[in-house]
PDB file of C-alpha atoms in Angstrom:
ATOM      1  CA  UNK X  27       0.031  -0.120   0.078  1.00 64.00           C
ATOM      2  CA  UNK X  28       2.779   2.385  -0.954  1.00 60.00           C
ATOM      3  CA  UNK X  29       1.339   5.988  -0.913  1.00 91.00           C
ATOM      4  CA  UNK X  30       4.429   8.205  -1.811  1.00 95.00           C
ATOM      5  CA  UNK X  31       6.470   6.815  -4.761  1.00 95.00           C
ATOM      6  CA  UNK X  32       9.981   7.929  -5.721  1.00 96.00           C
ATOM      7  CA  UNK X  33      10.816   7.027  -9.137  1.00 88.00           C
ATOM      8  CA  UNK X  34      14.572   5.726  -8.463  1.00 91.00           C
ATOM      9  CA  UNK X  35      16.025   3.982  -5.413  1.00 93.00           C
ATOM     10  CA  UNK X  36      19.685   4.544  -6.564  1.00 96.00           C
ATOM     11  CA  UNK X  37      20.947   7.031  -9.230  1.00 96.00           C
ATOM     12  CA  UNK X  38      24.518   7.712 -10.395  1.00 97.00           C
ATOM     13  CA  UNK X  39      25.038  10.892 -12.399  1.00 97.00           C
ATOM     14  CA  UNK X  40      28.074  12.798 -13.644  1.00 97.00           C
ATOM     15  CA  UNK X  41      29.020  16.421 -12.572  1.00 98.00           C
ATOM     16  CA  UNK X  42      27.324  19.031 -14.605  1.00 97.00           C
ATOM     17  CA  UNK X  43      24.483  16.668 -15.612  1.00 97.00           C
ATOM     18  CA  UNK X  44      20.802  17.938 -15.355  1.00 97.00           C
ATOM     19  CA  UNK X  45      19.141  15.675 -12.829  1.00 97.00           C
ATOM     20  CA  UNK X  46      15.402  15.143 -12.385  1.00 97.00           C
ATOM     21  CA  UNK X  47      14.094  13.217  -9.289  1.00 97.00           C
ATOM     22  CA  UNK X  48      10.342  12.313  -9.519  1.00 97.00           C
ATOM     23  CA  UNK X  49       7.752  12.037  -6.447  1.00 97.00           C
ATOM     24  CA  UNK X  50       4.246  10.794  -7.001  1.00 97.00           C
ATOM     25  CA  UNK X  51       1.579  10.459  -4.240  1.00 96.00           C
ATOM     26  CA  UNK X  52      -1.820   8.836  -4.490  1.00 94.00           C
ATOM     27  CA  UNK X  53      -3.404  10.417  -1.302  1.00 88.00           C
ATOM     28  CA  UNK X  54      -4.674  13.667  -2.987  1.00 89.00           C
ATOM     29  CA  UNK X  55      -2.518  15.688  -0.488  1.00 89.00           C
ATOM     30  CA  UNK X  56      -2.111  19.331  -1.091  1.00 88.00           C
ATOM     31  CA  UNK X  57       1.441  19.796   0.252  1.00 89.00           C
ATOM     32  CA  UNK X  58       4.530  18.158  -1.070  1.00 93.00           C
ATOM     33  CA  UNK X  59       8.139  18.389   0.084  1.00 94.00           C
ATOM     34  CA  UNK X  60      11.632  17.710  -0.810  1.00 97.00           C
ATOM     35  CA  UNK X  61      14.182  17.101   1.876  1.00 96.00           C
ATOM     36  CA  UNK X  62      17.727  15.873   1.688  1.00 96.00           C
ATOM     37  CA  UNK X  63      19.156  13.505   4.479  1.00 95.00           C
ATOM     38  CA  UNK X  64      23.029  13.692   5.371  1.00 93.00           C
ATOM     39  CA  UNK X  65      24.654  11.867   8.345  1.00 87.00           C
ATOM     40  CA  UNK X  66      24.623  14.344  11.282  1.00 84.00           C
ATOM     41  CA  UNK X  67      22.515  16.883   9.625  1.00 88.00           C
ATOM     42  CA  UNK X  68      19.095  15.223   9.917  1.00 89.00           C
ATOM     43  CA  UNK X  69      16.483  16.231   7.381  1.00 92.00           C
ATOM     44  CA  UNK X  70      16.929  19.407   5.675  1.00 93.00           C
ATOM     45  CA  UNK X  71      14.216  21.053   3.551  1.00 93.00           C
ATOM     46  CA  UNK X  72      14.970  22.070   0.039  1.00 96.00           C
ATOM     47  CA  UNK X  73      11.658  23.077  -1.440  1.00 95.00           C
ATOM     48  CA  UNK X  74       7.991  22.632  -0.831  1.00 92.00           C
ATOM     49  CA  UNK X  75       4.786  23.176  -2.505  1.00 92.00           C
ATOM     50  CA  UNK X  76       1.152  23.824  -1.163  1.00 88.00           C
ATOM     51  CA  UNK X  77      -0.595  23.841  -4.350  1.00 87.00           C
ATOM     52  CA  UNK X  78      -0.204  23.052  -7.964  1.00 91.00           C
ATOM     53  CA  UNK X  79       2.218  25.437  -9.608  1.00 88.00           C
ATOM     54  CA  UNK X  80       2.942  26.961  -6.274  1.00 90.00           C
ATOM     55  CA  UNK X  81       6.475  26.455  -4.662  1.00 92.00           C
ATOM     56  CA  UNK X  82       8.511  27.767  -1.692  1.00 91.00           C
ATOM     57  CA  UNK X  83      12.094  27.781  -0.882  1.00 92.00           C
ATOM     58  CA  UNK X  84      13.126  25.634   2.075  1.00 90.00           C
ATOM     59  CA  UNK X  85      16.377  25.994   4.053  1.00 89.00           C
ATOM     60  CA  UNK X  86      18.832  24.848   1.422  1.00 95.00           C
ATOM     61  CA  UNK X  87      17.454  25.702  -2.075  1.00 96.00           C
ATOM     62  CA  UNK X  88      20.724  26.640  -3.776  1.00 96.00           C
ATOM     63  CA  UNK X  89      21.428  24.435  -6.617  1.00 96.00           C
ATOM     64  CA  UNK X  90      17.881  23.046  -6.980  1.00 98.00           C
ATOM     65  CA  UNK X  91      14.600  23.920  -8.521  1.00 97.00           C
ATOM     66  CA  UNK X  92      11.212  22.154  -8.496  1.00 97.00           C
ATOM     67  CA  UNK X  93       8.119  21.655 -10.615  1.00 97.00           C
ATOM     68  CA  UNK X  94       4.528  20.840  -9.701  1.00 96.00           C
ATOM     69  CA  UNK X  95       2.301  20.648 -12.809  1.00 95.00           C
ATOM     70  CA  UNK X  96      -0.093  18.258 -11.342  1.00 96.00           C
ATOM     71  CA  UNK X  97      -1.285  17.681  -7.784  1.00 95.00           C
ATOM     72  CA  UNK X  98       0.051  14.314  -7.348  1.00 96.00           C
ATOM     73  CA  UNK X  99       3.562  15.043  -8.863  1.00 97.00           C
ATOM     74  CA  UNK X 100       6.406  16.910  -7.432  1.00 97.00           C
ATOM     75  CA  UNK X 101       9.731  16.947  -9.317  1.00 97.00           C
ATOM     76  CA  UNK X 102      13.180  17.991  -7.902  1.00 98.00           C
ATOM     77  CA  UNK X 103      15.601  19.320 -10.467  1.00 98.00           C
ATOM     78  CA  UNK X 104      19.374  19.592 -10.164  1.00 97.00           C
ATOM     79  CA  UNK X 105      20.252  22.071 -12.884  1.00 94.00           C
ATOM     80  CA  UNK X 106      24.012  21.130 -12.978  1.00 97.00           C
ATOM     81  CA  UNK X 107      24.626  18.333 -10.515  1.00 97.00           C
ATOM     82  CA  UNK X 108      27.709  18.666  -8.391  1.00 97.00           C
ATOM     83  CA  UNK X 109      29.620  16.228  -6.039  1.00 97.00           C
ATOM     84  CA  UNK X 110      28.364  18.007  -2.916  1.00 97.00           C
ATOM     85  CA  UNK X 111      24.752  17.217  -4.069  1.00 98.00           C
ATOM     86  CA  UNK X 112      25.512  13.416  -3.452  1.00 98.00           C
ATOM     87  CA  UNK X 113      22.973  12.604  -0.737  1.00 97.00           C
ATOM     88  CA  UNK X 114      19.782  10.790  -0.001  1.00 97.00           C
ATOM     89  CA  UNK X 115      16.661  12.778  -1.214  1.00 98.00           C
ATOM     90  CA  UNK X 116      13.347  12.101   0.457  1.00 97.00           C
ATOM     91  CA  UNK X 117      10.145  13.249  -0.739  1.00 97.00           C
ATOM     92  CA  UNK X 118       7.121  13.640   1.540  1.00 94.00           C
ATOM     93  CA  UNK X 119       3.359  14.677   1.332  1.00 92.00           C
ATOM     94  CA  UNK X 120       0.917  16.004   3.860  1.00 87.00           C
ATOM     95  CA  UNK X 121      -2.911  17.056   3.984  1.00 82.00           C
ATOM     96  CA  UNK X 122      -3.947  20.708   3.912  1.00 70.00           C
ATOM     97  CA  UNK X 123      -2.949  23.397   6.514  1.00 59.00           C
ATOM     98  CA  UNK X 124      -3.823  21.148   9.522  1.00 56.00           C
ATOM     99  CA  UNK X 125      -0.991  19.899  11.745  1.00 53.00           C
ATOM    100  CA  UNK X 126      -0.733  16.458  10.168  1.00 66.00           C
ATOM    101  CA  UNK X 127       2.460  14.390   9.949  1.00 76.00           C
ATOM    102  CA  UNK X 128       4.061  13.604   6.665  1.00 87.00           C
ATOM    103  CA  UNK X 129       4.035  10.377   4.596  1.00 91.00           C
ATOM    104  CA  UNK X 130       7.656   9.820   3.315  1.00 94.00           C
ATOM    105  CA  UNK X 131       8.600   8.077   0.225  1.00 95.00           C
ATOM    106  CA  UNK X 132      11.394   5.539   0.227  1.00 94.00           C
ATOM    107  CA  UNK X 133      14.197   7.858  -0.699  1.00 95.00           C
ATOM    108  CA  UNK X 134      16.521   8.199  -3.718  1.00 97.00           C
ATOM    109  CA  UNK X 135      20.211   7.864  -3.047  1.00 96.00           C
ATOM    110  CA  UNK X 136      21.899  10.104  -5.528  1.00 97.00           C
ATOM    111  CA  UNK X 137      25.654   9.874  -6.181  1.00 98.00           C
ATOM    112  CA  UNK X 138      27.282  12.500  -8.372  1.00 98.00           C
ATOM    113  CA  UNK X 139      30.709  11.531  -9.670  1.00 97.00           C
TER     114      UNK X 139
ATOM    115  CA  UNK Z1255      12.165  30.416  11.313  1.00 75.00           C
ATOM    116  CA  UNK Z1256      11.958  27.408  13.402  1.00 82.00           C
ATOM    117  CA  UNK Z1257      15.214  25.721  14.760  1.00 89.00           C
ATOM    118  CA  UNK Z1258      15.276  22.267  16.385  1.00 94.00           C
ATOM    119  CA  UNK Z1259      18.025  20.747  18.275  1.00 96.00           C
ATOM    120  CA  UNK Z1260      18.268  17.151  19.289  1.00 96.00           C
ATOM    121  CA  UNK Z1261      20.476  15.247  21.883  1.00 96.00           C
ATOM    122  CA  UNK Z1262      22.103  12.871  22.112  1.00 97.00           C
ATOM    123  CA  UNK Z1263      23.320  12.000  18.624  1.00 95.00           C
ATOM    124  CA  UNK Z1264      23.876   8.488  19.509  1.00 97.00           C
ATOM    125  CA  UNK Z1265      22.522   6.385  22.385  1.00 98.00           C
ATOM    126  CA  UNK Z1266      23.059   2.826  23.410  1.00 98.00           C
ATOM    127  CA  UNK Z1267      20.968   1.115  26.094  1.00 97.00           C
ATOM    128  CA  UNK Z1268      20.600  -2.337  27.519  1.00 97.00           C
ATOM    129  CA  UNK Z1269      17.553  -4.283  26.203  1.00 97.00           C
ATOM    130  CA  UNK Z1270      14.806  -3.772  28.836  1.00 97.00           C
ATOM    131  CA  UNK Z1271      16.170  -0.345  29.978  1.00 97.00           C
ATOM    132  CA  UNK Z1272      14.604   2.957  29.228  1.00 98.00           C
ATOM    133  CA  UNK Z1273      15.742   5.455  26.428  1.00 98.00           C
ATOM    134  CA  UNK Z1274      15.225   9.170  26.502  1.00 98.00           C
ATOM    135  CA  UNK Z1275      15.873  11.735  23.663  1.00 98.00           C
ATOM    136  CA  UNK Z1276      15.603  15.338  24.108  1.00 98.00           C
ATOM    137  CA  UNK Z1277      14.839  18.209  21.807  1.00 98.00           C
ATOM    138  CA  UNK Z1278      14.690  22.035  22.009  1.00 97.00           C
ATOM    139  CA  UNK Z1279      12.905  24.366  19.675  1.00 95.00           C
ATOM    140  CA  UNK Z1280      13.301  28.187  19.030  1.00 93.00           C
ATOM    141  CA  UNK Z1281       9.780  29.260  17.854  1.00 88.00           C
ATOM    142  CA  UNK Z1282       7.336  29.849  20.808  1.00 87.00           C
ATOM    143  CA  UNK Z1283       4.271  29.873  18.377  1.00 84.00           C
ATOM    144  CA  UNK Z1284       5.124  26.193  17.120  1.00 87.00           C
ATOM    145  CA  UNK Z1285       2.077  23.954  18.008  1.00 86.00           C
ATOM    146  CA  UNK Z1286       2.865  20.577  16.673  1.00 88.00           C
ATOM    147  CA  UNK Z1287       5.698  18.237  17.428  1.00 93.00           C
ATOM    148  CA  UNK Z1288       5.970  14.889  15.691  1.00 93.00           C
ATOM    149  CA  UNK Z1289       8.492  12.053  16.271  1.00 96.00           C
ATOM    150  CA  UNK Z1290       9.670   9.949  13.444  1.00 96.00           C
ATOM    151  CA  UNK Z1291      11.562   6.509  13.564  1.00 97.00           C
ATOM    152  CA  UNK Z1292      13.738   5.468  10.515  1.00 96.00           C
ATOM    153  CA  UNK Z1293      14.918   1.876  10.433  1.00 95.00           C
ATOM    154  CA  UNK Z1294      18.032   1.192   8.327  1.00 91.00           C
ATOM    155  CA  UNK Z1295      17.330   1.518   4.734  1.00 88.00           C
ATOM    156  CA  UNK Z1296      13.715   2.383   5.233  1.00 92.00           C
ATOM    157  CA  UNK Z1297      11.698   5.553   5.080  1.00 94.00           C
ATOM    158  CA  UNK Z1298      11.008   7.769   8.306  1.00 94.00           C
ATOM    159  CA  UNK Z1299       7.799   6.835   9.753  1.00 93.00           C
ATOM    160  CA  UNK Z1300       5.572   8.829  12.319  1.00 93.00           C
ATOM    161  CA  UNK Z1301       5.441   7.052  15.620  1.00 95.00           C
ATOM    162  CA  UNK Z1302       3.892   9.596  17.825  1.00 95.00           C
ATOM    163  CA  UNK Z1303       2.960  13.403  17.909  1.00 93.00           C
ATOM    164  CA  UNK Z1304       1.915  15.985  20.355  1.00 92.00           C
ATOM    165  CA  UNK Z1305       0.020  19.206  20.072  1.00 87.00           C
ATOM    166  CA  UNK Z1306       0.753  22.113  22.159  1.00 81.00           C
ATOM    167  CA  UNK Z1307      -2.344  21.974  24.243  1.00 81.00           C
ATOM    168  CA  UNK Z1308      -1.309  18.926  25.989  1.00 82.00           C
ATOM    169  CA  UNK Z1309       1.740  18.227  28.120  1.00 90.00           C
ATOM    170  CA  UNK Z1310       2.224  14.444  27.781  1.00 94.00           C
ATOM    171  CA  UNK Z1311       0.927  11.564  25.406  1.00 94.00           C
ATOM    172  CA  UNK Z1312       1.364   7.820  25.716  1.00 96.00           C
ATOM    173  CA  UNK Z1313       1.175   4.848  23.206  1.00 94.00           C
ATOM    174  CA  UNK Z1314       2.164   1.626  24.754  1.00 96.00           C
ATOM    175  CA  UNK Z1315       5.861   1.817  25.467  1.00 97.00           C
ATOM    176  CA  UNK Z1316       6.472   5.291  23.901  1.00 98.00           C
ATOM    177  CA  UNK Z1317       5.613   8.571  25.496  1.00 97.00           C
ATOM    178  CA  UNK Z1318       6.334  12.185  24.561  1.00 97.00           C
ATOM    179  CA  UNK Z1319       6.355  15.079  27.042  1.00 97.00           C
ATOM    180  CA  UNK Z1320       6.302  18.827  26.184  1.00 96.00           C
ATOM    181  CA  UNK Z1321       7.295  21.839  28.113  1.00 94.00           C
ATOM    182  CA  UNK Z1322       6.202  24.882  26.257  1.00 92.00           C
ATOM    183  CA  UNK Z1323       7.666  27.312  28.804  1.00 93.00           C
ATOM    184  CA  UNK Z1324      11.076  25.835  28.396  1.00 94.00           C
ATOM    185  CA  UNK Z1325      10.517  24.966  24.543  1.00 95.00           C
ATOM    186  CA  UNK Z1326      11.680  21.455  24.923  1.00 95.00           C
ATOM    187  CA  UNK Z1327      10.003  18.112  24.362  1.00 97.00           C
ATOM    188  CA  UNK Z1328      11.158  14.568  24.847  1.00 98.00           C
ATOM    189  CA  UNK Z1329      10.589  11.074  23.721  1.00 98.00           C
ATOM    190  CA  UNK Z1330      10.660   8.234  26.205  1.00 98.00           C
ATOM    191  CA  UNK Z1331      10.932   4.519  25.355  1.00 98.00           C
ATOM    192  CA  UNK Z1332      10.330   1.952  28.086  1.00 97.00           C
ATOM    193  CA  UNK Z1333      11.323  -1.598  28.122  1.00 97.00           C
ATOM    194  CA  UNK Z1334      13.339  -1.297  25.135  1.00 98.00           C
ATOM    195  CA  UNK Z1335      13.489  -4.170  22.685  1.00 97.00           C
ATOM    196  CA  UNK Z1336      15.908  -5.045  19.693  1.00 96.00           C
ATOM    197  CA  UNK Z1337      13.405  -3.561  17.187  1.00 96.00           C
ATOM    198  CA  UNK Z1338      13.705  -0.145  18.842  1.00 98.00           C
ATOM    199  CA  UNK Z1339      16.979   0.148  17.165  1.00 98.00           C
ATOM    200  CA  UNK Z1340      16.693   2.938  14.618  1.00 97.00           C
ATOM    201  CA  UNK Z1341      17.428   6.592  14.122  1.00 97.00           C
ATOM    202  CA  UNK Z1342      14.844   8.905  15.612  1.00 97.00           C
ATOM    203  CA  UNK Z1343      13.978  12.466  14.587  1.00 96.00           C
ATOM    204  CA  UNK Z1344      12.103  14.971  16.475  1.00 96.00           C
ATOM    205  CA  UNK Z1345      10.477  17.850  14.663  1.00 94.00           C
ATOM    206  CA  UNK Z1346       8.362  20.955  15.157  1.00 92.00           C
ATOM    207  CA  UNK Z1347       5.850  22.738  12.913  1.00 85.00           C
ATOM    208  CA  UNK Z1348       6.961  26.172  11.564  1.00 74.00           C
ATOM    209  CA  UNK Z1349       4.548  28.710  12.495  1.00 66.00           C
ATOM    210  CA  UNK Z1350       5.595  30.978   9.565  1.00 59.00           C
ATOM    211  CA  UNK Z1351       3.281  32.618   7.104  1.00 53.00           C
ATOM    212  CA  UNK Z1352       3.098  29.858   4.550  1.00 55.00           C
ATOM    213  CA  UNK Z1353       0.004  27.954   4.341  1.00 51.00           C
ATOM    214  CA  UNK Z1354       1.760  24.606   4.260  1.00 57.00           C
ATOM    215  CA  UNK Z1355       2.533  22.743   7.338  1.00 61.00           C
ATOM    216  CA  UNK Z1356       6.235  22.893   7.067  1.00 78.00           C
ATOM    217  CA  UNK Z1357       8.107  20.713   9.567  1.00 86.00           C
ATOM    218  CA  UNK Z1358      11.649  21.284  10.855  1.00 89.00           C
ATOM    219  CA  UNK Z1359      13.556  18.291  11.874  1.00 92.00           C
ATOM    220  CA  UNK Z1360      16.184  17.788  14.385  1.00 93.00           C
ATOM    221  CA  UNK Z1361      19.460  16.111  13.456  1.00 93.00           C
ATOM    222  CA  UNK Z1362      18.590  12.624  14.633  1.00 95.00           C
ATOM    223  CA  UNK Z1363      19.417  10.141  17.329  1.00 97.00           C
ATOM    224  CA  UNK Z1364      20.892   6.686  16.548  1.00 96.00           C
ATOM    225  CA  UNK Z1365      19.481   4.408  19.231  1.00 98.00           C
ATOM    226  CA  UNK Z1366      21.080   0.943  19.588  1.00 98.00           C
ATOM    227  CA  UNK Z1367      19.710  -1.599  21.872  1.00 97.00           C
ATOM    228  CA  UNK Z1368      22.316  -4.045  23.403  1.00 95.00           C
ATOM    229  CA  UNK Z1369      21.266  -7.623  24.109  1.00 92.00           C
TER     230      UNK Z1369
END
């Protein structure tokens, strides 16, 4: 009963490549989020979206952009991948403006070489 | 914006003993505090949460306490078992202007249960 699906579990890309990470949720959630997870740093928010075509910067947006053309899909884009973007990327979704917890995807481990 | 600090970063306890993880937050207007458990190679999952209108919440062996005056909250696990070994994240909802429920996470605690 997977609710939040990330398209790739593992990804290896070269420096300078444009990288797309895809996330799809089937719970009709309004809010979607992209975090990166690094040891000792926890989960850091990159971008989030509370509606179709809406986006807001999180704490570490530099080097990233996002796209939300449909309610169920939220894409993270690395315009020109760099080695310091090697990380685990987690997508999450939540419902409305109420204080509900997130549902996370399984994550994409991206390695930039 | 909100800032969440979490301690300790690693914790090792004997099976059957209790474990306590502590967090502080900076935004006095924050009103929602979830805890997530992430087992090795798996996604973070919500295990318990507390809202600012209560001071304590329990769910079997897990409890969370909240002290709004001091701006800190804690996770307590009693009678620990091997399956409790995981990374635990505390979090707080940012009360900023955005209409989204943006949650800020602590840095995580790696809990190991010794047999």
